[in-house]
Amino acid sequence: MGNESPIGTSSVTFEYTHHLRETAQTKAPNRSKINPKGLPVMAVEANQECLKSNEDLPLVLVHRLPSINLPLKAILQAHFHLLDPADSPEPASSFLSSHAQPVRALICVGYTPITAETLNLLPSLELIVATSAGVDHIDLQECRRRGIIMTNASTAFAEDAADYAVALLIDVWRRISAADRFLHAGLWPVKGDYPLGFKHCFIFFCFRGKRIGIVGLGSIGFEVAKRLEAFGCCIAYNSRKKKPSVPFSYYANVLGIAADSDALILCSSLTEQTHHMINKDVMTALGKKGVIINVGRGGLIDEKELVQFLLRGDIGGAGLDVFENEPDVPRELLELDNVVLSPHRAIFTPESFEAVYDLVFTNLKAFFSNKPLQSVFQY
Ligand SMILES: O=CC(=O)O
């Protein structure tokens, strides 16, 4: 999720809408104007009124950079007493010191960093609800030490991220973007058919029977597996633990899965343990025809090594939605036809964000009623 507003959907879920309509009708039965976000205007106003009397609602801190919006806020305000330092002229740290001592639950919006210093200002914090799939912007070590529970949005984003990962693989193996550039440049009539081979090597690969190694079989990885199984691929996975209910072959280490795969698809979270897990040795094991797809985080790969492997032809190609120093992309990659690049957009669909609304709302409700949480981050 980028630094711009990550939540820009056109509709909201039934529960929110239902609640808002009810509120709107009670407070102002004659008005039914709809605001641009699809919420009844009166409901939003009614929620603002609620604010005046919402001290009894469960307290939730909104943690966001002022540049990141939370349109969900109007809806949440009807159910929770939201504390949002970004709305106050006070510096965030003094706002937190004076108001946030009793906060037990926090919504972390987008990639707003949560540092140990911020956590120190929140002595009662028990739950972080992240609106992103990745949580590498949060001090995980400190959260673990404090026993803070964290939920992320990977279940909400899983299908869209998986579609994108498969699309990148199709593009790398079937050279769709490269062929598109060839046509856009007007080269078909000049150079003839788009070349099928390069240096004695066929560049288009079919999917049937190809060995796919999924690194990180969480909700996103699992959706990738389902899709590629339907393409006739053989699926294996690497994760911290073997998953007893999963029919795919398990590899305890990434070197082993790389050696036995035609493509590695990275779906893991970035943590201290997974940082640069795709290193020189792993790329060597993957081999000259091997392809890497990354919809996790740039830091999973030693990017400098990746560039060298691609330039030398020591791996077959890459499809990358994420990079180590976004928005900077290594310039060398821009020249390569066996590399498909995308500006961290795998999860950006209105449907995904609608699912995030649901998840955030459901988890906060569950937490304050001592019910089980969804999409709990394991760390
Ligand atoms: O990359 C997207 C996310 O972490 O939500």
Coordinates of C-alpha atoms and ligand atoms in Angstrom, one line a residue:
M1 CA 0.0 0.0 0.0
G2 CA 1.6 3.3 -1.0
N3 CA 1.7 6.6 0.8
E4 CA -1.3 7.9 -1.1
S5 CA -4.7 7.1 0.3
P6 CA -4.8 3.4 0.2
I7 CA -8.6 3.2 0.6
G8 CA -10.6 4.6 -2.3
T9 CA -13.5 2.3 -2.9
S10 CA -16.8 3.1 -4.4
S11 CA -19.0 1.2 -2.0
V12 CA -19.1 -0.1 1.5
T13 CA -20.2 -3.3 3.1
F14 CA -23.7 -4.1 4.0
E15 CA -23.1 -3.8 7.8
Y16 CA -21.7 -0.3 7.5
T17 CA -24.2 0.9 5.0
H18 CA -27.0 -0.6 7.0
H19 CA -25.8 1.1 10.2
L20 CA -25.2 4.4 8.5
R21 CA -28.7 4.4 6.9
E22 CA -30.3 3.7 10.2
T23 CA -28.3 6.5 11.9
A24 CA -29.2 8.9 9.0
Q25 CA -32.8 8.0 9.2
T26 CA -33.1 8.5 12.9
K27 CA -31.2 11.8 12.9
A28 CA -32.6 13.3 9.7
P29 CA -35.4 11.3 8.0
N30 CA -35.9 13.8 5.1
R31 CA -32.4 13.8 3.7
S32 CA -31.0 11.1 1.5
K33 CA -28.2 12.9 -0.4
I34 CA -25.2 10.6 -1.2
N35 CA -21.7 12.0 -0.8
P36 CA -18.9 11.1 -3.3
K37 CA -17.7 8.2 -1.2
G38 CA -21.1 6.6 -1.5
L39 CA -22.1 7.2 2.1
P40 CA -25.3 8.9 2.9
V41 CA -24.3 12.5 3.7
M42 CA -26.5 12.6 6.8
A43 CA -25.0 9.5 8.1
V44 CA -21.6 11.1 8.0
E45 CA -23.0 14.2 9.7
A46 CA -24.8 12.0 12.2
N47 CA -21.5 10.3 12.9
Q48 CA -19.8 13.6 13.5
E49 CA -22.6 14.3 16.0
C50 CA -21.9 11.0 17.5
L51 CA -18.4 12.2 18.1
K52 CA -19.7 14.6 20.7
S53 CA -21.1 11.7 22.7
N54 CA -18.8 8.9 21.8
E55 CA -16.7 8.9 24.9
D56 CA -18.4 5.6 26.0
L57 CA -17.4 3.8 22.8
P58 CA -14.2 1.7 22.7
L59 CA -11.1 3.9 22.3
V60 CA -9.1 3.3 19.1
L61 CA -6.0 5.3 18.0
V62 CA -5.7 6.1 14.3
H63 CA -2.0 6.0 13.4
R64 CA -1.4 7.7 10.0
L65 CA 0.8 10.2 8.3
P66 CA -1.3 13.4 7.8
S67 CA -0.9 12.7 4.0
I68 CA -2.7 9.3 4.2
N69 CA -6.4 9.3 4.3
L70 CA -8.7 7.0 6.2
P71 CA -12.1 7.4 4.5
L72 CA -13.2 4.5 6.6
K73 CA -13.1 6.9 9.5
A74 CA -16.6 8.2 9.1
I75 CA -17.9 4.7 9.4
L76 CA -15.7 3.6 12.3
Q77 CA -16.6 6.7 14.3
A78 CA -20.1 5.4 14.7
H79 CA -18.7 2.4 16.6
F80 CA -15.5 3.5 18.2
H81 CA -14.1 6.6 19.9
L82 CA -11.3 7.4 17.4
L83 CA -8.3 9.4 18.5
D84 CA -6.5 10.8 15.5
P85 CA -3.3 12.8 16.2
A86 CA -3.1 13.8 12.5
D87 CA -6.2 15.9 13.0
S88 CA -4.6 17.9 15.9
P89 CA -2.2 20.8 15.5
E90 CA -0.2 19.3 18.4
P91 CA 3.0 17.4 17.5
A92 CA 2.1 13.6 17.4
S93 CA 4.4 12.7 20.3
S94 CA 2.9 15.3 22.7
F95 CA -0.6 14.4 21.6
L96 CA 0.1 10.7 22.3
S97 CA 1.7 11.5 25.7
S98 CA -1.3 13.5 26.8
H99 CA -4.2 11.4 25.3
A100 CA -3.1 7.9 24.3
Q101 CA -2.1 6.3 27.7
P102 CA -5.3 4.2 27.8
V103 CA -5.3 3.2 24.1
R104 CA -5.6 -0.6 23.8
A105 CA -6.2 -0.8 20.0
L106 CA -4.6 1.0 17.1
I107 CA -5.3 1.1 13.3
C108 CA -2.1 1.5 11.4
V109 CA -3.0 3.1 8.1
G110 CA -0.9 2.3 5.0
Y111 CA 2.8 2.2 5.7
T112 CA 2.9 4.7 8.5
P113 CA 5.9 3.6 10.6
I114 CA 5.4 2.4 14.1
T115 CA 8.6 2.7 15.9
A116 CA 9.7 1.6 19.4
E117 CA 9.4 5.3 20.5
T118 CA 5.8 5.5 19.4
L119 CA 5.1 2.2 21.1
N120 CA 6.6 3.6 24.3
L121 CA 4.0 6.3 24.3
L122 CA 1.3 3.6 24.2
P123 CA 1.7 1.6 27.5
S124 CA -1.7 -0.1 27.3
L125 CA -1.5 -1.1 23.6
E126 CA -2.7 -4.7 23.0
L127 CA -3.7 -4.8 19.4
I128 CA -2.4 -3.3 16.1
V129 CA -4.8 -3.6 13.1
A130 CA -2.7 -2.9 10.0
T131 CA -4.5 -2.0 6.8
S132 CA -1.5 -3.4 4.8
A133 CA -0.4 -6.9 4.0
G134 CA 3.3 -6.2 4.8
V135 CA 4.2 -5.1 8.3
D136 CA 7.8 -4.2 7.8
H137 CA 7.1 -0.6 8.7
I138 CA 6.2 -1.7 12.2
D139 CA 8.9 -2.5 14.9
L140 CA 8.1 -6.2 15.1
Q141 CA 10.7 -7.0 17.7
E142 CA 9.3 -4.5 20.1
C143 CA 5.7 -5.7 19.4
R144 CA 6.8 -9.3 20.1
R145 CA 8.6 -8.3 23.3
R146 CA 5.4 -6.5 24.5
G147 CA 3.1 -9.3 23.4
I148 CA 1.1 -7.0 21.2
I149 CA -1.2 -8.9 18.8
M150 CA -1.2 -7.7 15.2
T151 CA -3.6 -8.3 12.4
N152 CA -2.7 -7.5 8.8
A153 CA -4.7 -7.3 5.6
S154 CA -3.2 -10.2 3.7
T155 CA -6.4 -12.1 3.6
A156 CA -8.2 -9.1 2.1
F157 CA -5.5 -8.6 -0.6
A158 CA -4.8 -12.3 -1.3
E159 CA -6.8 -12.8 -4.5
D160 CA -5.6 -9.6 -6.1
A161 CA -2.0 -10.1 -5.2
A162 CA -2.1 -13.7 -6.4
D163 CA -3.7 -12.6 -9.8
Y164 CA -0.9 -10.1 -10.2
A165 CA 1.8 -12.6 -9.4
V166 CA 0.5 -15.0 -12.0
A167 CA 0.1 -12.2 -14.5
L168 CA 3.8 -11.2 -14.0
L169 CA 4.8 -14.9 -14.5
I170 CA 2.7 -15.1 -17.7
D171 CA 4.3 -11.9 -18.9
V172 CA 7.8 -13.1 -18.2
W173 CA 7.4 -16.5 -19.7
R174 CA 5.3 -15.4 -22.7
R175 CA 7.0 -12.0 -23.2
I176 CA 3.7 -10.1 -23.5
S177 CA 5.0 -6.7 -22.5
A178 CA 8.1 -7.1 -24.6
A179 CA 6.0 -8.1 -27.6
D180 CA 3.7 -5.2 -26.9
R181 CA 6.7 -2.8 -26.9
F182 CA 7.8 -4.3 -30.3
L183 CA 4.4 -3.5 -31.8
H184 CA 4.1 -0.1 -30.3
A185 CA 7.6 0.7 -31.7
G186 CA 6.3 -0.1 -35.2
L187 CA 8.9 -2.9 -35.5
W188 CA 6.7 -5.8 -36.9
P189 CA 6.7 -4.5 -40.5
V190 CA 10.4 -3.5 -40.3
K191 CA 12.0 -6.4 -38.4
G192 CA 9.4 -9.2 -39.2
D193 CA 8.1 -11.5 -36.6
Y194 CA 9.0 -11.0 -32.9
P195 CA 12.0 -13.3 -32.2
L196 CA 11.1 -16.5 -30.5
G197 CA 14.7 -17.3 -29.5
F198 CA 17.7 -15.6 -28.1
K199 CA 21.3 -16.9 -28.0
H200 CA 20.2 -20.5 -28.8
C201 CA 17.6 -20.3 -26.1
F202 CA 13.9 -20.4 -26.6
I203 CA 12.4 -17.4 -24.8
F204 CA 8.7 -18.4 -24.7
F205 CA 7.8 -21.1 -22.1
C206 CA 4.6 -23.0 -21.7
F207 CA 3.1 -23.5 -18.2
R208 CA 2.1 -27.1 -18.2
G209 CA 4.4 -29.2 -16.0
K210 CA 6.5 -26.3 -14.9
R211 CA 7.8 -26.5 -11.3
I212 CA 6.7 -23.5 -9.2
G213 CA 8.3 -22.8 -5.8
I214 CA 6.1 -20.5 -3.7
V215 CA 8.1 -18.8 -0.9
G216 CA 5.7 -18.0 1.9
L217 CA 2.5 -20.0 1.8
G218 CA 0.2 -17.6 3.7
S219 CA -3.1 -16.4 2.2
I220 CA -1.4 -14.8 -0.8
G221 CA 0.9 -17.7 -1.5
F222 CA -2.0 -20.1 -1.2
E223 CA -4.1 -18.2 -3.8
V224 CA -1.1 -18.3 -6.2
A225 CA -0.8 -22.0 -5.7
K226 CA -4.5 -22.5 -6.5
R227 CA -4.2 -20.5 -9.7
L228 CA -1.0 -22.1 -11.0
E229 CA -2.2 -25.6 -10.2
A230 CA -5.1 -24.9 -12.6
F231 CA -2.4 -24.1 -15.3
G232 CA -1.0 -27.6 -14.9
C233 CA 2.1 -26.5 -12.9
C234 CA 3.6 -28.6 -10.1
I235 CA 3.5 -26.7 -6.9
A236 CA 6.0 -26.7 -4.0
Y237 CA 6.3 -24.3 -1.1
N238 CA 8.8 -23.0 1.4
S239 CA 7.6 -21.6 4.7
R240 CA 8.7 -21.6 8.4
K241 CA 6.5 -24.7 9.1
K242 CA 5.0 -27.5 7.0
K243 CA 1.3 -27.0 6.7
P244 CA -0.4 -30.3 7.4
S245 CA -3.5 -29.6 5.4
V246 CA -1.8 -28.6 2.2
P247 CA -1.2 -31.1 -0.6
F248 CA 1.9 -29.4 -2.0
S249 CA 5.5 -30.5 -1.5
Y250 CA 7.2 -28.7 1.4
Y251 CA 10.8 -27.5 1.5
A252 CA 12.2 -26.4 4.8
N253 CA 14.8 -24.2 3.1
V254 CA 14.8 -21.8 0.2
L255 CA 18.0 -23.1 -1.4
G256 CA 16.3 -26.5 -1.8
I257 CA 13.2 -25.2 -3.4
A258 CA 15.2 -22.9 -5.7
A259 CA 17.2 -25.9 -7.0
D260 CA 14.0 -27.8 -7.8
S261 CA 11.9 -25.0 -9.3
D262 CA 11.5 -23.3 -12.7
A263 CA 10.1 -20.2 -11.1
L264 CA 10.2 -18.9 -7.5
I265 CA 7.2 -16.7 -6.5
L266 CA 7.9 -14.6 -3.4
C267 CA 4.9 -14.0 -1.2
S268 CA 6.5 -13.7 2.2
S269 CA 6.5 -10.9 4.7
L270 CA 9.7 -9.0 5.1
T271 CA 11.2 -9.6 8.5
E272 CA 14.7 -9.8 10.0
Q273 CA 14.6 -13.5 9.1
T274 CA 13.5 -13.1 5.5
H275 CA 15.6 -10.0 4.6
H276 CA 17.8 -10.9 1.5
M277 CA 16.7 -14.6 1.7
I278 CA 17.0 -14.6 -2.1
N279 CA 20.7 -14.2 -2.3
K280 CA 23.5 -15.2 -4.6
D281 CA 23.4 -18.9 -3.6
V282 CA 19.6 -19.1 -4.1
M283 CA 19.9 -17.5 -7.5
T284 CA 22.7 -19.9 -8.5
A285 CA 20.5 -22.8 -7.4
L286 CA 17.6 -21.5 -9.4
G287 CA 19.8 -21.5 -12.5
K288 CA 19.9 -19.9 -15.9
K289 CA 16.3 -20.6 -16.9
G290 CA 14.8 -19.8 -13.5
V291 CA 12.5 -16.9 -13.0
I292 CA 11.8 -14.9 -9.9
I293 CA 8.4 -13.2 -9.3
N294 CA 8.2 -10.8 -6.3
V295 CA 4.9 -9.5 -4.9
G296 CA 6.2 -9.6 -1.3
R297 CA 8.7 -6.9 -0.5
G298 CA 11.8 -5.7 -2.4
G299 CA 14.0 -6.5 0.6
L300 CA 13.4 -10.2 0.3
I301 CA 15.9 -10.2 -2.6
D302 CA 19.4 -9.0 -2.6
E303 CA 18.6 -6.6 -5.4
K304 CA 22.2 -5.7 -6.4
E305 CA 22.9 -9.4 -6.9
L306 CA 19.6 -9.9 -8.8
V307 CA 20.6 -7.2 -11.3
Q308 CA 24.0 -8.8 -11.8
F309 CA 22.4 -12.3 -12.3
L310 CA 20.0 -10.8 -14.8
L311 CA 22.7 -8.9 -16.7
R312 CA 24.9 -11.9 -17.0
G313 CA 22.0 -14.2 -18.0
D314 CA 22.6 -16.3 -14.9
I315 CA 18.9 -16.4 -14.2
G316 CA 16.1 -16.4 -16.9
G317 CA 14.0 -13.4 -15.9
A318 CA 12.1 -11.6 -13.3
G319 CA 8.7 -10.1 -12.7
L320 CA 8.9 -7.5 -9.9
D321 CA 6.1 -5.4 -8.3
V322 CA 8.3 -4.4 -5.3
F323 CA 11.8 -3.0 -4.9
E324 CA 14.3 -2.4 -2.2
N325 CA 14.3 1.4 -2.3
E326 CA 10.9 2.3 -3.8
P327 CA 10.3 4.4 -5.9
D328 CA 13.8 3.8 -7.2
V329 CA 14.2 1.0 -9.6
P330 CA 17.7 -0.1 -10.7
R331 CA 18.2 1.5 -14.1
E332 CA 19.8 -1.7 -15.6
L333 CA 16.4 -3.5 -15.3
L334 CA 14.7 -1.0 -17.5
E335 CA 16.7 -2.3 -20.5
L336 CA 15.9 -6.0 -20.1
D337 CA 13.1 -7.7 -22.1
N338 CA 13.0 -10.7 -19.8
V339 CA 12.1 -8.4 -16.8
V340 CA 8.6 -7.1 -16.2
L341 CA 8.4 -4.2 -13.8
S342 CA 5.4 -2.8 -11.9
P343 CA 5.2 0.1 -9.4
H344 CA 4.0 -1.8 -6.3
R345 CA 0.4 -2.1 -7.5
A346 CA -0.5 -5.8 -7.0
I347 CA -3.2 -5.2 -4.5
F348 CA -4.7 -2.0 -5.7
T349 CA -8.3 -2.8 -6.6
P350 CA -11.5 -1.3 -5.1
E351 CA -12.6 -4.8 -4.2
S352 CA -9.5 -5.3 -2.1
F353 CA -10.0 -2.1 -0.2
E354 CA -13.6 -2.9 0.4
A355 CA -12.4 -6.2 1.9
V356 CA -9.9 -4.3 4.1
Y357 CA -12.7 -2.1 5.5
D358 CA -14.5 -5.3 6.5
L359 CA -11.5 -6.8 8.1
V360 CA -10.5 -3.7 10.1
F361 CA -14.1 -3.2 11.3
T362 CA -14.6 -6.9 12.1
N363 CA -11.3 -7.2 14.0
L364 CA -11.9 -4.1 16.1
K365 CA -15.4 -5.3 16.9
A366 CA -14.1 -8.8 17.7
F367 CA -11.3 -7.5 19.9
F368 CA -13.6 -5.4 22.1
S369 CA -16.0 -8.3 22.4
N370 CA -13.3 -10.9 23.2
K371 CA -14.0 -12.8 20.0
P372 CA -11.4 -14.4 17.8
L373 CA -9.5 -12.1 15.4
Q374 CA -9.0 -12.7 11.7
S375 CA -5.7 -12.5 9.7
V376 CA -3.5 -12.5 12.8
F377 CA 0.1 -12.0 11.8
Q378 CA 2.3 -14.8 13.1
Y379 CA 5.6 -13.6 14.5
Ligands
LIG1 O1 2.1 -4.2 -0.5 C1 1.0 -4.0 -0.1 C2 0.7 -4.2 1.3 O2 1.6 -4.5 2.1 O3 -0.4 -3.9 1.7

